Amino acid sequence: MPDAQTVTEIRHWTDRLFSFRVTRPRSLRFRSGEFVMLGLMGDNGKPLLRAYSIASPSWDEELEFYSIKVPDGPLTSRLQHIQPGNQIVLRPKPVGTLVLDALLPGRRLWFFATGTGVAPFASLVRDPDTYERYDQVILTHTCRHADDLGYSRDLVAATMDDPLVGEQAQAQLSYFPTTTADESAQMGRITNLLRSGEVFQALDVPPIDPVSDRAMVCGSIALNTDMKEILEGFGLREGSNSKPAEYVVEKAFVD
């Protein structure tokens, strides 16, 4: 099978969410925050592929992915049942806008994620370059249910203990998880919390300023649309690989 990689590990976080690790093609070079096309061979002998952000940092020897389970989804209905030793199809051509190079230099970097949209930020918070470029890094993760935050909670804890970036993360990384359905320490949609200013009070940081603040957004189409309006209301402009600016949104897929 061309572009085949072997599954090395799989973890089911909830009945809706799972992550898995696979071998890394020797030729694959990627920037933290990019995505690749991956999937399984279909019954018709053709690969069934979709875009997945690489959740592992660019230096990792394996590749990690984080996925939702869609019961009747053509791909995830099958992908959620993979086991270590199984093979998947992975096209080693990484692309994406959620990369540090698509932003102008700044002092504070915001990651705004809903659901499995936290995956590219899982790569970026473990990348030393993120902490070299920014004094403060804030990861926000909004989910409906409290147990949906398990992946990002473990990610942040592991990053704080990481031998490569742990010391920097302890000094520079803030984590702001919120839920919209279950009771939790911090409730509400991140968009509403930004509009009300609650997020700035909770984190004890000044409101977003185009001079110092940069942002990345990854989640549903609704989140992307709302966040563009909010960030532009603060004076930020949307950037891209070819024209860096103050914020970027991943349009290739939604969770």
mmCIF file of C-alpha atoms in Angstrom:
data_model
loop_
_atom_site.group_PDB
_atom_site.id
_atom_site.type_symbol
_atom_site.label_atom_id
_atom_site.label_comp_id
_atom_site.label_asym_id
_atom_site.label_seq_id
_atom_site.Cartn_x
_atom_site.Cartn_y
_atom_site.Cartn_z
ATOM 1 C CA MET A 1 0.000 0.000 0.000
ATOM 2 C CA PRO A 2 1.563 3.337 -1.014
ATOM 3 C CA ASP A 3 2.044 5.974 1.726
ATOM 4 C CA ALA A 4 1.357 3.345 4.388
ATOM 5 C CA GLN A 5 2.295 4.057 8.010
ATOM 6 C CA THR A 6 1.901 1.803 11.045
ATOM 7 C CA VAL A 7 -0.253 2.649 14.050
ATOM 8 C CA THR A 8 1.875 2.531 17.225
ATOM 9 C CA GLU A 9 -0.598 3.674 19.879
ATOM 10 C CA ILE A 10 -4.267 4.566 20.282
ATOM 11 C CA ARG A 11 -6.087 6.172 23.198
ATOM 12 C CA HIS A 12 -9.838 6.627 23.598
ATOM 13 C CA TRP A 13 -10.464 9.752 25.666
ATOM 14 C CA THR A 14 -14.259 9.533 25.639
ATOM 15 C CA ASP A 15 -16.879 7.722 23.582
ATOM 16 C CA ARG A 16 -16.588 10.657 21.154
ATOM 17 C CA LEU A 17 -12.850 11.389 21.039
ATOM 18 C CA PHE A 18 -9.649 9.448 20.427
ATOM 19 C CA SER A 19 -5.998 10.083 19.618
ATOM 20 C CA PHE A 20 -3.492 7.868 17.890
ATOM 21 C CA ARG A 21 0.185 7.774 16.978
ATOM 22 C CA VAL A 22 1.736 6.401 13.815
ATOM 23 C CA THR A 23 5.208 5.940 12.386
ATOM 24 C CA ARG A 24 6.688 8.992 10.698
ATOM 25 C CA PRO A 25 7.806 8.839 7.061
ATOM 26 C CA ARG A 26 11.545 9.439 6.938
ATOM 27 C CA SER A 27 11.137 12.087 4.268
ATOM 28 C CA LEU A 28 8.455 14.067 6.144
ATOM 29 C CA ARG A 29 9.426 17.576 7.220
ATOM 30 C CA PHE A 30 6.689 19.814 8.582
ATOM 31 C CA ARG A 31 6.188 23.019 10.510
ATOM 32 C CA SER A 32 4.349 22.697 13.824
ATOM 33 C CA GLY A 33 0.675 23.515 13.203
ATOM 34 C CA GLU A 34 0.431 22.010 9.708
ATOM 35 C CA PHE A 35 -1.878 19.193 8.589
ATOM 36 C CA VAL A 36 -1.688 16.181 6.285
ATOM 37 C CA MET A 37 -4.228 14.001 4.520
ATOM 38 C CA LEU A 38 -4.670 10.606 6.128
ATOM 39 C CA GLY A 39 -7.149 7.757 6.216
ATOM 40 C CA LEU A 40 -7.834 4.167 5.250
ATOM 41 C CA MET A 41 -8.284 2.177 2.076
ATOM 42 C CA GLY A 42 -11.926 2.073 1.020
ATOM 43 C CA ASP A 43 -13.837 -1.012 -0.092
ATOM 44 C CA ASN A 44 -13.403 0.200 -3.671
ATOM 45 C CA GLY A 45 -9.625 -0.010 -3.365
ATOM 46 C CA LYS A 46 -9.209 3.762 -3.248
ATOM 47 C CA PRO A 47 -7.995 5.631 -0.162
ATOM 48 C CA LEU A 48 -10.592 7.477 1.914
ATOM 49 C CA LEU A 49 -8.749 10.544 3.205
ATOM 50 C CA ARG A 50 -9.416 13.670 5.236
ATOM 51 C CA ALA A 51 -7.309 16.501 6.626
ATOM 52 C CA TYR A 52 -5.827 15.963 10.081
ATOM 53 C CA SER A 53 -3.620 18.403 11.957
ATOM 54 C CA ILE A 54 -0.388 16.873 13.198
ATOM 55 C CA ALA A 55 -0.658 17.126 16.985
ATOM 56 C CA SER A 56 2.945 16.156 17.681
ATOM 57 C CA PRO A 57 5.731 18.766 17.467
ATOM 58 C CA SER A 58 7.969 18.898 14.410
ATOM 59 C CA TRP A 59 10.854 17.194 16.235
ATOM 60 C CA ASP A 60 8.848 14.105 17.318
ATOM 61 C CA GLU A 61 9.923 10.736 15.923
ATOM 62 C CA GLU A 62 6.266 9.692 15.534
ATOM 63 C CA LEU A 63 3.134 11.521 14.403
ATOM 64 C CA GLU A 64 0.162 12.090 16.694
ATOM 65 C CA PHE A 65 -3.414 12.867 15.630
ATOM 66 C CA TYR A 66 -6.577 13.738 17.563
ATOM 67 C CA SER A 67 -9.973 12.861 16.133
ATOM 68 C CA ILE A 68 -13.680 12.964 16.757
ATOM 69 C CA LYS A 69 -15.738 9.776 16.341
ATOM 70 C CA VAL A 70 -18.630 10.127 13.920
ATOM 71 C CA PRO A 71 -20.789 6.961 14.190
ATOM 72 C CA ASP A 72 -21.883 7.027 10.542
ATOM 73 C CA GLY A 73 -18.871 8.967 9.226
ATOM 74 C CA PRO A 74 -17.329 7.264 6.190
ATOM 75 C CA LEU A 75 -13.818 7.504 7.673
ATOM 76 C CA THR A 76 -13.991 7.978 11.458
ATOM 77 C CA SER A 77 -16.566 5.186 11.874
ATOM 78 C CA ARG A 78 -13.727 2.863 10.772
ATOM 79 C CA LEU A 79 -10.681 4.829 11.943
ATOM 80 C CA GLN A 80 -11.791 4.708 15.600
ATOM 81 C CA HIS A 81 -11.351 0.924 15.553
ATOM 82 C CA ILE A 82 -7.692 0.880 14.455
ATOM 83 C CA GLN A 83 -5.247 -1.039 16.637
ATOM 84 C CA PRO A 84 -1.458 -0.874 17.082
ATOM 85 C CA GLY A 85 0.135 -2.664 14.144
ATOM 86 C CA ASN A 86 -2.623 -1.655 11.702
ATOM 87 C CA GLN A 87 -1.718 0.452 8.707
ATOM 88 C CA ILE A 88 -3.143 3.798 7.627
ATOM 89 C CA VAL A 89 -2.602 5.895 4.512
ATOM 90 C CA LEU A 90 -0.695 9.133 5.114
ATOM 91 C CA ARG A 91 0.106 11.568 2.320
ATOM 92 C CA PRO A 92 3.394 13.222 3.376
ATOM 93 C CA LYS A 93 2.613 16.685 1.995
ATOM 94 C CA PRO A 94 2.022 18.993 4.974
ATOM 95 C CA VAL A 95 0.219 22.317 4.494
ATOM 96 C CA GLY A 96 -1.730 24.825 6.572
ATOM 97 C CA THR A 97 -1.964 28.392 7.824
ATOM 98 C CA LEU A 98 -1.580 27.761 11.575
ATOM 99 C CA VAL A 99 2.186 28.251 11.508
ATOM 100 C CA LEU A 100 4.329 30.807 13.309
ATOM 101 C CA ASP A 101 5.671 32.137 10.002
ATOM 102 C CA ALA A 102 2.167 33.367 9.036
ATOM 103 C CA LEU A 103 2.180 35.833 11.952
ATOM 104 C CA LEU A 104 4.088 39.057 12.418
ATOM 105 C CA PRO A 105 6.351 39.184 15.502
ATOM 106 C CA GLY A 106 4.543 39.947 18.772
ATOM 107 C CA ARG A 107 4.719 39.472 22.535
ATOM 108 C CA ARG A 108 1.633 37.387 23.353
ATOM 109 C CA LEU A 109 0.251 34.470 21.317
ATOM 110 C CA TRP A 110 -3.360 33.270 21.724
ATOM 111 C CA PHE A 111 -4.543 29.828 20.593
ATOM 112 C CA PHE A 112 -8.359 29.672 20.258
ATOM 113 C CA ALA A 113 -9.619 26.087 19.850
ATOM 114 C CA THR A 114 -12.913 24.237 20.058
ATOM 115 C CA GLY A 115 -13.173 20.445 20.127
ATOM 116 C CA THR A 116 -10.514 18.619 18.124
ATOM 117 C CA GLY A 117 -9.344 22.003 16.813
ATOM 118 C CA VAL A 118 -6.825 21.909 19.666
ATOM 119 C CA ALA A 119 -4.667 19.449 17.672
ATOM 120 C CA PRO A 120 -2.449 21.947 15.791
ATOM 121 C CA PHE A 121 -1.885 23.831 19.052
ATOM 122 C CA ALA A 122 -0.804 20.573 20.698
ATOM 123 C CA SER A 123 2.049 20.689 18.193
ATOM 124 C CA LEU A 124 2.826 24.372 18.707
ATOM 125 C CA VAL A 125 2.848 24.395 22.538
ATOM 126 C CA ARG A 126 5.546 21.687 22.430
ATOM 127 C CA ASP A 127 7.714 23.582 19.940
ATOM 128 C CA PRO A 128 10.643 25.562 21.432
ATOM 129 C CA ASP A 129 10.303 28.126 18.637
ATOM 130 C CA THR A 130 6.908 29.201 20.045
ATOM 131 C CA TYR A 131 8.512 30.257 23.342
ATOM 132 C CA GLU A 132 11.474 31.884 21.617
ATOM 133 C CA ARG A 133 9.130 34.123 19.610
ATOM 134 C CA TYR A 134 6.588 35.009 22.327
ATOM 135 C CA ASP A 135 6.829 36.059 25.971
ATOM 136 C CA GLN A 136 3.406 34.615 26.784
ATOM 137 C CA VAL A 137 1.381 31.810 25.171
ATOM 138 C CA ILE A 138 -2.311 31.330 26.030
ATOM 139 C CA LEU A 139 -4.142 28.140 25.035
ATOM 140 C CA THR A 140 -7.938 28.399 25.207
ATOM 141 C CA HIS A 141 -9.971 25.248 24.631
ATOM 142 C CA THR A 142 -13.778 25.253 24.593
ATOM 143 C CA CYS A 143 -15.824 22.035 24.590
ATOM 144 C CA ARG A 144 -19.396 21.107 25.405
ATOM 145 C CA HIS A 145 -18.526 18.535 28.063
ATOM 146 C CA ALA A 146 -15.943 18.556 30.846
ATOM 147 C CA ASP A 147 -14.516 15.171 29.857
ATOM 148 C CA ASP A 148 -13.870 16.516 26.349
ATOM 149 C CA LEU A 149 -11.095 18.635 27.886
ATOM 150 C CA GLY A 150 -9.077 15.550 28.922
ATOM 151 C CA TYR A 151 -6.766 15.683 25.921
ATOM 152 C CA SER A 152 -5.780 19.332 26.337
ATOM 153 C CA ARG A 153 -5.515 19.014 30.127
ATOM 154 C CA ASP A 154 -3.072 16.107 29.778
ATOM 155 C CA LEU A 155 -1.249 17.933 26.986
ATOM 156 C CA VAL A 156 -0.605 20.992 29.159
ATOM 157 C CA ALA A 157 0.496 18.871 32.137
ATOM 158 C CA ALA A 158 2.895 16.882 29.941
ATOM 159 C CA THR A 159 4.232 20.069 28.326
ATOM 160 C CA MET A 160 5.041 21.529 31.742
ATOM 161 C CA ASP A 161 7.144 18.407 32.439
ATOM 162 C CA ASP A 162 8.654 18.200 28.950
ATOM 163 C CA PRO A 163 12.481 18.024 29.073
ATOM 164 C CA LEU A 164 12.742 20.233 25.993
ATOM 165 C CA VAL A 165 10.229 23.041 26.679
ATOM 166 C CA GLY A 166 8.973 22.399 30.221
ATOM 167 C CA GLU A 167 10.918 25.201 31.873
ATOM 168 C CA GLN A 168 9.753 27.741 29.285
ATOM 169 C CA ALA A 169 6.175 26.449 29.381
ATOM 170 C CA GLN A 170 6.003 26.767 33.173
ATOM 171 C CA ALA A 171 6.987 30.424 32.866
ATOM 172 C CA GLN A 172 5.132 31.359 29.675
ATOM 173 C CA LEU A 173 2.156 29.029 29.003
ATOM 174 C CA SER A 174 -1.354 29.713 30.343
ATOM 175 C CA TYR A 175 -4.286 27.300 29.890
ATOM 176 C CA PHE A 176 -7.906 28.496 29.778
ATOM 177 C CA PRO A 177 -10.394 25.607 29.393
ATOM 178 C CA THR A 178 -14.130 26.313 29.209
ATOM 179 C CA THR A 179 -17.289 24.238 28.842
ATOM 180 C CA THR A 180 -20.617 25.186 27.300
ATOM 181 C CA ALA A 181 -22.869 22.355 28.554
ATOM 182 C CA ASP A 182 -21.364 20.760 31.690
ATOM 183 C CA GLU A 183 -20.688 22.571 34.946
ATOM 184 C CA SER A 184 -16.993 23.441 35.246
ATOM 185 C CA ALA A 185 -14.672 26.012 36.812
ATOM 186 C CA GLN A 186 -14.996 28.235 33.742
ATOM 187 C CA MET A 187 -18.161 28.121 31.637
ATOM 188 C CA GLY A 188 -19.198 29.837 28.436
ATOM 189 C CA ARG A 189 -18.260 30.150 24.806
ATOM 190 C CA ILE A 190 -14.850 31.723 24.335
ATOM 191 C CA THR A 191 -16.420 34.242 21.941
ATOM 192 C CA ASN A 192 -18.777 35.488 24.657
ATOM 193 C CA LEU A 193 -15.988 35.567 27.228
ATOM 194 C CA LEU A 194 -13.871 37.672 24.877
ATOM 195 C CA ARG A 195 -16.720 40.080 24.172
ATOM 196 C CA SER A 196 -17.463 40.500 27.881
ATOM 197 C CA GLY A 197 -13.798 40.791 28.810
ATOM 198 C CA GLU A 198 -14.077 37.936 31.334
ATOM 199 C CA VAL A 199 -11.179 36.038 29.782
ATOM 200 C CA PHE A 200 -8.824 38.981 30.308
ATOM 201 C CA GLN A 201 -9.906 39.351 33.940
ATOM 202 C CA ALA A 202 -9.557 35.623 34.616
ATOM 203 C CA LEU A 203 -6.053 35.502 33.126
ATOM 204 C CA ASP A 204 -5.057 38.913 34.494
ATOM 205 C CA VAL A 205 -3.926 40.149 31.082
ATOM 206 C CA PRO A 206 -4.796 43.332 29.188
ATOM 207 C CA PRO A 207 -7.327 43.194 26.315
ATOM 208 C CA ILE A 208 -6.060 42.060 22.906
ATOM 209 C CA ASP A 209 -3.926 44.739 21.255
ATOM 210 C CA PRO A 210 -2.747 44.590 17.616
ATOM 211 C CA VAL A 211 0.681 45.917 18.628
ATOM 212 C CA SER A 212 1.497 43.023 20.963
ATOM 213 C CA ASP A 213 -1.053 40.239 20.455
ATOM 214 C CA ARG A 214 -1.172 37.500 17.819
ATOM 215 C CA ALA A 215 -3.807 34.785 17.479
ATOM 216 C CA MET A 216 -4.565 31.452 15.823
ATOM 217 C CA VAL A 217 -8.070 29.995 15.486
ATOM 218 C CA CYS A 218 -9.096 26.385 14.819
ATOM 219 C CA GLY A 219 -12.575 24.942 15.266
ATOM 220 C CA SER A 220 -16.021 25.031 13.726
ATOM 221 C CA ILE A 221 -17.050 27.323 10.872
ATOM 222 C CA ALA A 222 -19.169 29.269 13.380
ATOM 223 C CA LEU A 223 -16.174 29.765 15.673
ATOM 224 C CA ASN A 224 -13.969 30.872 12.784
ATOM 225 C CA THR A 225 -16.567 33.405 11.626
ATOM 226 C CA ASP A 226 -17.193 34.816 15.096
ATOM 227 C CA MET A 227 -13.512 34.941 15.984
ATOM 228 C CA LYS A 228 -12.621 36.809 12.796
ATOM 229 C CA GLU A 229 -15.190 39.473 13.697
ATOM 230 C CA ILE A 230 -13.946 39.678 17.307
ATOM 231 C CA LEU A 231 -10.235 39.790 16.452
ATOM 232 C CA GLU A 232 -10.760 42.376 13.729
ATOM 233 C CA GLY A 233 -12.794 44.366 16.259
ATOM 234 C CA PHE A 234 -9.626 44.473 18.372
ATOM 235 C CA GLY A 235 -7.740 45.771 15.319
ATOM 236 C CA LEU A 236 -6.033 42.545 14.195
ATOM 237 C CA ARG A 237 -5.723 41.658 10.507
ATOM 238 C CA GLU A 238 -5.859 38.154 9.004
ATOM 239 C CA GLY A 239 -2.537 36.820 7.767
ATOM 240 C CA SER A 240 -1.324 33.961 5.603
ATOM 241 C CA ASN A 241 1.873 32.172 4.647
ATOM 242 C CA SER A 242 2.461 34.673 1.857
ATOM 243 C CA LYS A 243 1.370 37.758 3.822
ATOM 244 C CA PRO A 244 1.924 37.494 7.597
ATOM 245 C CA ALA A 245 -0.317 39.618 9.838
ATOM 246 C CA GLU A 246 -1.774 39.491 13.366
ATOM 247 C CA TYR A 247 -4.039 36.422 13.256
ATOM 248 C CA VAL A 248 -4.663 33.287 11.195
ATOM 249 C CA VAL A 249 -7.579 30.851 10.864
ATOM 250 C CA GLU A 250 -7.456 27.274 9.583
ATOM 251 C CA LYS A 251 -10.081 26.948 6.840
ATOM 252 C CA ALA A 252 -9.164 23.505 5.547
ATOM 253 C CA PHE A 253 -11.393 21.557 7.913
ATOM 254 C CA VAL A 254 -13.744 21.919 10.845
ATOM 255 C CA ASP A 255 -14.274 19.678 13.827
#
